[in-house]
């Protein structure tokens, strides 16, 4: 597809060509959101593709225990980072007219807390090694502390890429370091043949990102505390969100590493990466593109409500089939991607894929709260999720190990989906029936797809796992696209992603 049809596709996916009259400024905003969605999707796809290839190769070069040591160390890094990650960038994006003092103050606090966090992690590295009864984790923690120093000095000027919706620059900012670090990490894995390849590879990636931030943006930060009170007034809630987000994403590795072993932590870590790669990662970056749009229309509740509903319709059409699809073909994906030594990951991937899809459906809500200046609502939801999730993990891990942790994630995602939608009904004043209607059509099509794929899997079996996967994917994609079309016809051919896709197809056929 060329650029124009793709752009139209995304305009429709966000329903930005709505039936109500909009000003030229609003049309420009919607077009900017659509273009941003394209760039962040390309970024995430490219980023995940490189990461996927890296995982496939490294899973065959390194043992699960190596991944476990690295996963535990990186989870500890994420824990401390949650305290030093203030979310000043989010504040600047929301600010109507930030000054240089905002950028300088953000950089100053990031740098100071980066130094403090690095020192703390290095000092407590021996204790961490003793806690996990693994001296390797202590050595790794010392090296990982360098990530805090690098994070702290990154150029805050690059926030402009998101604020001004110039996501093509953000694409270059992240993809170039990722591409270079891919080859570095593989080379290190061949040389070291242990966890040091993963650890040093992460440090190299971060160093390249910092260097690129100064290459791509002319802003040069200096020390300043002038806007400290203003930035912290909003970011205190974002700090709490970061801490709770950590508990909701990285706590399983820490708990499994302590209660069972680094091997169990590695199984969960890679299971989560595979299970959620097709949903959470892509949607997170679509949300990143949509957030500036939310911020610009936040003063008009009706416009914000419409933009949210249009976003959820598109997200549901993408997320539901991907999550269910990965869950159905997990017995094929795991051995193909990771090899037979990772067979334990098959069942966890199934639960994590379903949970990841459900979680992605509600992930957009936090950006609504941020745009309205109500981050405390997002914090409250994350707190409830953390309590439910960690409580479930501690109980189910003792009962079922890694599978129990994955089941805990799915159960928590289901509970929080209903909680989040109940809160949004109040905040955005969306009627219950209308809210349910956002999910019905893609849900029907996804159930038809699931039934078709299950029938194909039970009926046809080849000697090759790759052929089994190809047949399952083709049958799933075909049945989903056909069912989406039929449901769209039955429900009156309303404007949306379906009509956009049909218009693109017609345009292509005319050129043949």
Coordinates of C-alpha atoms in Angstrom, one line a residue:
X1 CA 0.0 0.0 0.0
X2 CA 1.3 3.5 -0.7
X3 CA 1.3 6.3 1.9
X4 CA -2.1 7.8 1.2
X5 CA -4.2 4.7 1.6
X6 CA -2.3 3.7 4.7
X7 CA -2.9 7.2 6.1
X8 CA -6.6 6.9 5.3
X9 CA -6.6 3.5 6.9
X10 CA -5.3 5.0 10.2
X11 CA -7.6 8.0 9.9
X12 CA -10.5 5.5 9.7
X13 CA -9.1 3.3 12.4
X14 CA -9.3 6.2 14.8
X15 CA -12.6 7.3 13.1
X16 CA -11.0 10.6 12.5
X17 CA -13.2 11.3 9.5
X18 CA -16.3 11.4 11.8
X19 CA -19.7 12.5 10.8
X20 CA -19.6 15.7 12.8
X21 CA -18.3 19.0 11.5
X22 CA -14.8 19.9 12.6
X23 CA -12.5 22.9 12.2
X24 CA -9.4 22.9 10.1
X25 CA -7.3 22.9 13.3
X26 CA -9.1 19.8 14.5
X27 CA -8.6 18.0 11.2
X28 CA -4.9 18.8 11.3
X29 CA -4.8 17.4 14.8
X30 CA -6.5 14.2 13.8
X31 CA -4.2 13.8 10.8
X32 CA -1.2 14.3 13.0
X33 CA -2.5 11.6 15.4
X34 CA -3.0 9.3 12.4
X35 CA 0.5 9.9 11.1
X36 CA 1.9 9.5 14.6
X37 CA 0.1 6.2 14.9
X38 CA 1.7 5.0 11.7
X39 CA 5.2 6.0 12.8
X40 CA 4.9 4.5 16.3
X41 CA 3.5 1.3 14.9
X42 CA 6.4 1.1 12.5
X43 CA 8.8 1.7 15.3
X44 CA 7.2 -0.9 17.6
X45 CA 7.1 -3.5 14.8
X46 CA 10.7 -2.8 13.8
X47 CA 11.8 -2.8 17.4
X48 CA 9.9 -6.0 18.2
X49 CA 11.1 -7.7 15.1
X50 CA 14.8 -7.0 16.0
X51 CA 14.0 -8.1 19.5
X52 CA 12.3 -11.2 18.3
X53 CA 15.2 -12.3 16.0
X54 CA 17.6 -11.6 18.9
X55 CA 15.5 -13.7 21.3
X56 CA 15.3 -16.6 18.8
X57 CA 19.1 -16.6 18.4
X58 CA 20.0 -16.0 22.0
X59 CA 17.6 -18.7 23.2
X60 CA 19.7 -21.2 21.4
X61 CA 23.1 -19.8 22.4
X62 CA 22.3 -19.3 26.1
X63 CA 20.7 -21.5 28.8
X64 CA 17.5 -20.6 30.6
X65 CA 19.5 -20.0 33.8
X66 CA 21.4 -17.2 32.0
X67 CA 18.2 -15.5 31.0
X68 CA 17.0 -15.9 34.6
X69 CA 20.0 -14.1 36.1
X70 CA 19.6 -11.3 33.6
X71 CA 15.8 -11.1 34.2
X72 CA 16.2 -10.9 38.0
X73 CA 18.9 -8.2 37.7
X74 CA 16.8 -6.2 35.2
X75 CA 13.8 -6.5 37.4
X76 CA 15.7 -5.0 40.3
X77 CA 16.8 -2.2 38.0
X78 CA 13.2 -1.6 37.1
X79 CA 12.2 -1.6 40.8
X80 CA 14.7 1.2 41.7
X81 CA 14.0 3.0 38.4
X82 CA 10.4 3.3 39.3
X83 CA 11.4 5.6 42.1
X84 CA 13.7 7.7 40.0
X85 CA 11.4 7.9 36.9
X86 CA 9.4 11.0 37.6
X87 CA 7.5 11.2 34.3
X88 CA 8.5 14.8 33.7
X89 CA 8.3 14.1 30.0
X90 CA 4.5 13.4 30.4
X91 CA 4.2 16.7 32.2
X92 CA 5.9 18.6 29.5
X93 CA 3.8 17.0 26.8
X94 CA 0.7 18.1 28.7
X95 CA 2.0 21.6 29.3
X96 CA 0.6 24.1 26.7
X97 CA 3.8 26.2 26.5
X98 CA 6.8 24.7 28.3
X99 CA 9.9 26.9 28.6
X100 CA 13.6 25.9 28.6
X101 CA 13.5 25.9 32.4
X102 CA 11.0 23.0 32.3
X103 CA 13.4 20.9 30.2
X104 CA 16.5 21.9 32.2
X105 CA 14.7 21.2 35.5
X106 CA 13.6 17.8 34.3
X107 CA 17.1 16.9 33.1
X108 CA 18.7 18.1 36.4
X109 CA 16.4 15.9 38.6
X110 CA 16.8 12.9 36.2
X111 CA 20.5 13.2 36.4
X112 CA 20.7 13.6 40.2
X113 CA 18.5 10.7 40.9
X114 CA 20.3 8.6 38.2
X115 CA 23.5 9.1 40.1
X116 CA 21.8 8.3 43.5
X117 CA 20.1 5.2 42.1
X118 CA 23.4 3.9 40.6
X119 CA 25.2 4.3 43.9
X120 CA 22.5 2.6 45.8
X121 CA 22.3 -0.4 43.5
X122 CA 26.1 -0.8 43.5
X123 CA 26.2 -0.6 47.3
X124 CA 23.5 -3.1 47.8
X125 CA 24.6 -5.6 45.1
X126 CA 26.2 -8.0 47.7
X127 CA 22.9 -8.1 49.7
X128 CA 21.0 -8.8 46.5
X129 CA 23.3 -11.7 45.6
X130 CA 22.9 -13.1 49.1
X131 CA 19.1 -12.7 49.0
X132 CA 18.9 -14.8 45.9
X133 CA 21.8 -17.1 46.9
X134 CA 23.5 -16.4 43.6
X135 CA 26.7 -14.3 43.5
X136 CA 26.4 -13.8 39.8
X137 CA 23.4 -11.6 40.4
X138 CA 25.5 -9.4 42.6
X139 CA 28.1 -8.9 39.9
X140 CA 25.5 -8.2 37.3
X141 CA 23.8 -5.6 39.6
X142 CA 27.0 -3.6 39.7
X143 CA 27.2 -3.4 35.9
X144 CA 23.4 -2.7 35.6
X145 CA 23.9 0.3 37.8
X146 CA 25.4 2.1 34.8
X147 CA 22.0 2.2 33.2
X148 CA 20.9 4.7 35.8
X149 CA 23.7 7.0 35.0
X150 CA 23.0 6.8 31.3
X151 CA 19.2 7.3 31.9
X152 CA 19.9 10.4 33.9
X153 CA 21.9 12.3 31.3
X154 CA 19.7 11.6 28.3
X155 CA 18.7 14.8 26.5
X156 CA 15.3 16.0 27.6
X157 CA 14.9 17.9 24.3
X158 CA 13.7 14.7 22.6
X159 CA 10.4 15.1 24.4
X160 CA 9.6 17.5 21.6
X161 CA 9.3 14.6 19.2
X162 CA 6.3 13.3 21.1
X163 CA 4.9 16.8 22.0
X164 CA 5.0 18.0 18.4
X165 CA 4.0 14.6 17.0
X166 CA 7.2 14.3 14.9
X167 CA 7.3 10.6 15.5
X168 CA 9.4 10.0 12.4
X169 CA 12.3 11.4 14.5
X170 CA 11.4 9.3 17.4
X171 CA 11.6 6.3 15.1
X172 CA 15.1 7.1 14.1
X173 CA 16.0 7.9 17.8
X174 CA 15.2 4.4 19.0
X175 CA 15.7 2.1 16.0
X176 CA 19.3 3.0 15.2
X177 CA 20.6 2.1 18.6
X178 CA 18.5 -1.0 18.7
X179 CA 19.8 -2.2 15.4
X180 CA 23.5 -1.7 16.4
X181 CA 23.1 -3.2 19.8
X182 CA 21.5 -6.3 18.2
X183 CA 24.8 -7.2 16.5
X184 CA 26.8 -6.3 19.6
X185 CA 24.6 -8.6 21.8
X186 CA 24.8 -11.6 19.4
X187 CA 28.6 -11.1 19.2
X188 CA 28.9 -11.0 22.9
X189 CA 26.7 -14.2 23.3
X190 CA 29.0 -16.1 20.9
X191 CA 32.1 -14.9 22.8
X192 CA 30.9 -15.1 26.4
X193 CA 28.2 -17.9 26.1
X194 CA 26.6 -16.7 29.3
X195 CA 24.4 -14.0 30.8
X196 CA 27.0 -11.2 30.4
X197 CA 26.0 -10.9 26.7
X198 CA 22.5 -9.9 27.8
X199 CA 23.8 -7.5 30.5
X200 CA 26.4 -5.7 28.5
X201 CA 24.1 -5.6 25.5
X202 CA 21.6 -3.6 27.6
X203 CA 24.2 -1.2 28.6
X204 CA 25.4 -0.7 25.1
X205 CA 21.8 -0.1 23.9
X206 CA 21.3 2.6 26.6
X207 CA 24.6 4.3 25.8
X208 CA 23.7 4.5 22.1
X209 CA 20.3 5.9 22.9
X210 CA 21.8 8.7 25.0
X211 CA 24.3 9.6 22.3
X212 CA 21.6 9.6 19.7
X213 CA 19.4 11.9 21.9
X214 CA 22.1 14.6 21.6
X215 CA 22.8 14.0 17.9
X216 CA 19.1 14.3 16.9
X217 CA 18.1 17.3 19.1
X218 CA 20.0 20.6 19.4
X219 CA 18.8 21.3 22.9
X220 CA 21.6 21.2 25.5
X221 CA 20.4 20.9 29.1
X222 CA 21.9 22.8 32.0
X223 CA 21.4 22.7 35.7
X224 CA 18.2 24.3 36.9
X225 CA 15.7 23.8 39.7
X226 CA 13.3 26.7 38.7
X227 CA 10.4 24.5 37.7
X228 CA 10.8 21.8 40.4
X229 CA 7.7 22.6 42.3
X230 CA 5.5 22.7 39.2
X231 CA 6.9 19.5 37.7
X232 CA 6.6 17.5 41.0
X233 CA 3.1 18.8 41.5
X234 CA 1.9 16.5 38.7
X235 CA 4.6 14.0 38.5
X236 CA 4.2 12.7 42.1
X237 CA 1.3 10.8 40.8
X238 CA 3.3 9.5 37.8
X239 CA 6.0 8.4 40.2
X240 CA 3.4 6.4 42.1
X241 CA 2.2 5.0 38.8
X242 CA 5.7 4.0 37.9
X243 CA 6.1 2.1 41.1
X244 CA 2.8 0.3 40.8
X245 CA 3.5 -0.4 37.1
X246 CA 6.7 -2.2 38.2
X247 CA 4.8 -4.3 40.7
X248 CA 2.3 -5.2 37.9
X249 CA 5.0 -6.1 35.3
X250 CA 8.3 -7.2 36.9
X251 CA 7.3 -8.6 40.3
X252 CA 6.7 -12.1 38.9
X253 CA 10.3 -12.5 38.0
X254 CA 11.5 -11.4 41.4
X255 CA 9.0 -13.6 43.2
X256 CA 9.7 -16.7 41.0
X257 CA 13.4 -16.1 41.3
X258 CA 13.2 -16.1 45.1
X259 CA 10.6 -18.8 45.7
X260 CA 11.6 -21.2 42.9
X261 CA 14.8 -20.4 40.9
X262 CA 16.3 -18.1 38.2
X263 CA 15.2 -20.8 35.7
X264 CA 11.6 -20.2 36.6
X265 CA 12.0 -16.5 36.4
X266 CA 13.5 -17.0 32.9
X267 CA 10.6 -19.1 31.7
X268 CA 8.1 -16.5 32.8
X269 CA 10.1 -13.6 31.4
X270 CA 10.3 -15.1 27.9
X271 CA 6.8 -16.4 28.1
X272 CA 5.6 -12.9 28.8
X273 CA 7.7 -11.5 26.0
X274 CA 6.2 -14.0 23.5
X275 CA 2.7 -14.0 24.8
X276 CA 2.3 -10.2 24.9
X277 CA 4.5 -9.2 21.9
X278 CA 1.6 -9.0 19.5
X279 CA -0.7 -6.9 21.7
X280 CA 0.7 -4.9 24.6
X281 CA 3.8 -3.6 22.8
X282 CA 2.0 -2.4 19.7
X283 CA -0.9 -0.9 21.6
X284 CA 1.4 0.9 24.1
X285 CA 2.9 2.8 21.2
X286 CA -0.4 3.5 19.6
X287 CA -1.5 5.0 22.9
X288 CA 1.7 7.0 22.9
X289 CA 0.6 8.6 19.6
X290 CA -3.0 9.1 20.7
X291 CA -2.1 10.8 24.1
X292 CA -1.1 14.2 22.6
X293 CA -4.4 14.2 20.8
X294 CA -6.3 13.5 24.1
X295 CA -4.3 16.4 25.7
X296 CA -5.4 18.8 23.0
X297 CA -9.1 18.1 23.2
X298 CA -9.3 17.4 27.0
X299 CA -11.2 20.7 27.5
X300 CA -14.1 19.4 25.4
X301 CA -15.6 16.3 27.0
X302 CA -17.6 15.3 24.0
X303 CA -14.6 15.4 21.7
X304 CA -12.5 13.5 24.2
X305 CA -15.3 10.9 24.6
X306 CA -15.6 10.5 20.8
X307 CA -11.8 10.2 20.3
X308 CA -11.6 7.6 23.1
X309 CA -14.4 5.5 21.6
X310 CA -13.0 5.6 18.1
X311 CA -9.6 4.6 19.5
X312 CA -11.1 1.7 21.4
X313 CA -13.0 0.4 18.4
X314 CA -9.8 0.2 16.4
X315 CA -7.7 -1.2 19.3
X316 CA -10.3 -3.9 19.8
X317 CA -10.3 -5.0 16.2
X318 CA -6.5 -5.4 16.4
X319 CA -6.0 -6.7 19.9
X320 CA -8.6 -9.4 20.3
X321 CA -7.6 -11.6 17.3
X322 CA -3.9 -11.2 18.0
X323 CA -4.2 -12.2 21.7
X324 CA -6.5 -15.2 21.1
X325 CA -4.5 -16.2 18.0
X326 CA -1.1 -16.3 19.9
X327 CA -2.8 -18.3 22.7
X328 CA -4.1 -20.9 20.2
X329 CA -0.8 -21.4 18.4
X330 CA 1.5 -21.3 21.5
X331 CA 2.3 -25.0 21.1
X332 CA 3.8 -24.1 17.7
X333 CA 5.4 -20.7 18.5
X334 CA 7.4 -21.7 21.5
X335 CA 9.4 -24.6 19.9
X336 CA 9.9 -22.7 16.7
X337 CA 11.1 -19.5 18.4
X338 CA 12.9 -20.8 21.5
X339 CA 13.7 -24.5 20.9
X340 CA 12.8 -27.6 22.8
X341 CA 14.6 -26.6 26.0
X342 CA 11.9 -24.0 26.5
X343 CA 8.9 -26.3 26.2
X344 CA 7.8 -25.3 29.8
X345 CA 6.8 -21.9 28.3
X346 CA 4.0 -23.2 26.2
X347 CA 1.2 -23.1 28.8
X348 CA 2.3 -19.8 30.4
X349 CA 2.3 -18.2 26.9
X350 CA -1.3 -19.2 26.5
X351 CA -2.5 -17.5 29.6
X352 CA -0.2 -14.4 29.2
X353 CA -1.4 -13.9 25.6
X354 CA -5.0 -13.8 26.7
X355 CA -4.2 -11.6 29.6
X356 CA -2.1 -9.3 27.5
X357 CA -4.9 -8.8 25.1
X358 CA -7.4 -8.0 27.8
X359 CA -4.9 -5.7 29.5
X360 CA -4.3 -3.8 26.2
X361 CA -8.0 -3.2 25.8
X362 CA -8.0 -1.0 28.9
X363 CA -4.5 0.4 28.6
X364 CA -5.9 3.5 26.8
X365 CA -7.8 4.7 29.9
X366 CA -4.7 6.0 31.8
X367 CA -4.0 8.5 29.0
X368 CA -7.5 9.8 29.3
X369 CA -6.9 10.4 33.0
X370 CA -3.6 12.1 32.3
X371 CA -5.1 14.4 29.7
X372 CA -7.8 15.4 32.1
X373 CA -5.2 16.2 34.8
X374 CA -6.5 13.3 37.0
X375 CA -3.5 10.9 37.3
X376 CA -4.7 9.9 40.8
X377 CA -7.4 7.8 39.1
X378 CA -4.8 5.9 37.2
X379 CA -2.8 5.5 40.4
X380 CA -5.8 4.1 42.2
X381 CA -6.4 1.5 39.5
X382 CA -2.8 0.4 39.4
X383 CA -2.8 0.1 43.2
X384 CA -5.9 -2.2 43.1
X385 CA -4.3 -4.2 40.3
X386 CA -1.0 -4.6 42.2
X387 CA -2.7 -5.8 45.3
X388 CA -4.8 -8.4 43.4
X389 CA -1.9 -9.5 41.2
X390 CA 0.8 -9.9 43.8
X391 CA -1.6 -11.7 46.2
X392 CA -2.7 -14.1 43.4
X393 CA 1.0 -14.7 42.4
X394 CA 2.1 -15.5 45.9
X395 CA -0.8 -18.0 46.3
X396 CA -0.7 -19.6 42.8
X397 CA 3.1 -19.8 42.5
X398 CA 3.2 -22.1 45.5
X399 CA 0.5 -24.2 43.9
X400 CA 1.4 -24.2 40.2
X401 CA 4.8 -22.5 39.8
X402 CA 5.3 -20.5 36.6
X403 CA 1.9 -21.5 35.2
X404 CA 0.3 -20.2 38.4
X405 CA 2.0 -16.8 37.9
X406 CA 0.6 -16.7 34.3
X407 CA -2.9 -17.6 35.5
X408 CA -2.6 -14.8 38.1
X409 CA -1.9 -12.3 35.3
X410 CA -4.9 -13.5 33.3
X411 CA -7.3 -13.4 36.3
X412 CA -6.1 -9.9 37.3
X413 CA -6.5 -8.6 33.8
X414 CA -10.1 -9.8 33.6
X415 CA -10.9 -8.2 37.0
X416 CA -9.3 -4.8 36.1
X417 CA -10.9 -4.7 32.7
X418 CA -14.3 -4.4 34.3
X419 CA -13.1 -2.1 37.1
X420 CA -11.5 0.3 34.5
X421 CA -14.5 0.4 32.3
X422 CA -16.7 1.1 35.2
X423 CA -14.6 4.1 36.2
X424 CA -14.4 5.4 32.6
X425 CA -18.2 5.3 32.3
X426 CA -18.3 7.9 35.1
X427 CA -15.4 10.0 34.0
X428 CA -16.4 10.2 30.3
X429 CA -20.1 9.8 30.9
X430 CA -20.4 6.9 28.5
X431 CA -23.7 4.9 28.7
X432 CA -23.2 1.2 29.6
X433 CA -24.9 -0.1 26.5
X434 CA -22.7 2.1 24.3
X435 CA -19.6 1.0 26.1
X436 CA -20.4 -2.7 25.7
X437 CA -21.1 -2.0 22.0
X438 CA -17.4 -0.9 21.5
X439 CA -16.3 -4.5 22.0
X440 CA -19.2 -6.7 20.6
X441 CA -18.3 -6.8 16.9
X442 CA -14.6 -7.7 17.3
X443 CA -15.5 -10.2 20.0
X444 CA -18.0 -12.0 17.8
X445 CA -15.4 -12.2 14.9
X446 CA -12.7 -13.3 17.3
X447 CA -14.8 -16.2 18.7
X448 CA -15.6 -17.3 15.1
X449 CA -11.8 -17.2 14.4
X450 CA -11.0 -19.2 17.5
X451 CA -13.6 -21.9 16.6
X452 CA -12.2 -22.1 13.1
X453 CA -8.5 -22.4 14.2
X454 CA -9.3 -24.9 16.9
X455 CA -11.1 -27.1 14.3
X456 CA -8.2 -26.8 11.9
X457 CA -5.7 -27.7 14.6
X458 CA -7.7 -30.8 15.6
X459 CA -8.4 -31.9 12.1
X460 CA -5.1 -31.3 10.3
X461 CA -1.6 -32.3 11.5
X462 CA 1.6 -32.2 9.5
X463 CA 5.0 -33.6 10.3
X464 CA 6.4 -30.1 10.4
X465 CA 5.5 -27.7 13.3
X466 CA 6.2 -24.8 10.9
X467 CA 3.5 -26.1 8.5
X468 CA 1.1 -26.6 11.4
X469 CA 1.7 -22.9 12.4
X470 CA 1.3 -21.6 8.9
X471 CA -2.0 -23.4 8.4
X472 CA -3.4 -22.2 11.7
X473 CA -2.4 -18.6 11.0
X474 CA -3.9 -18.6 7.5
X475 CA -7.1 -20.2 8.7
X476 CA -7.3 -17.7 11.6
X477 CA -6.6 -14.6 9.5
X478 CA -9.0 -15.7 6.7
X479 CA -11.9 -16.6 9.1
X480 CA -11.4 -13.3 11.1
X481 CA -11.3 -11.0 8.1
X482 CA -14.4 -12.8 6.6
X483 CA -16.3 -12.7 9.9
X484 CA -15.5 -9.0 10.4
X485 CA -16.8 -8.3 6.9
X486 CA -20.0 -10.2 7.5
X487 CA -20.7 -8.6 10.9
X488 CA -20.0 -5.2 9.3
X489 CA -22.6 -5.9 6.6
X490 CA -25.2 -7.2 9.0
X491 CA -24.8 -4.1 11.3
X492 CA -25.3 -1.6 8.5
X493 CA -22.0 -0.9 6.9
X494 CA -21.1 1.9 9.4
X495 CA -18.0 4.0 9.0
X496 CA -14.9 2.6 10.6
X497 CA -11.9 0.5 10.1
X498 CA -13.8 -2.0 8.0
X499 CA -15.0 0.6 5.5
X500 CA -11.5 2.0 5.3
X501 CA -10.0 -1.4 4.5
X502 CA -12.7 -2.0 1.8
X503 CA -11.9 1.4 0.2
X504 CA -8.2 0.5 0.1
X505 CA -9.0 -2.8 -1.5
X506 CA -11.2 -1.2 -4.1
X507 CA -8.4 1.3 -4.9
X508 CA -5.9 -1.5 -5.4
X509 CA -8.2 -3.5 -7.6
X510 CA -8.8 -0.5 -9.9
X511 CA -5.1 -0.3 -10.5
X512 CA -4.8 -3.9 -11.6

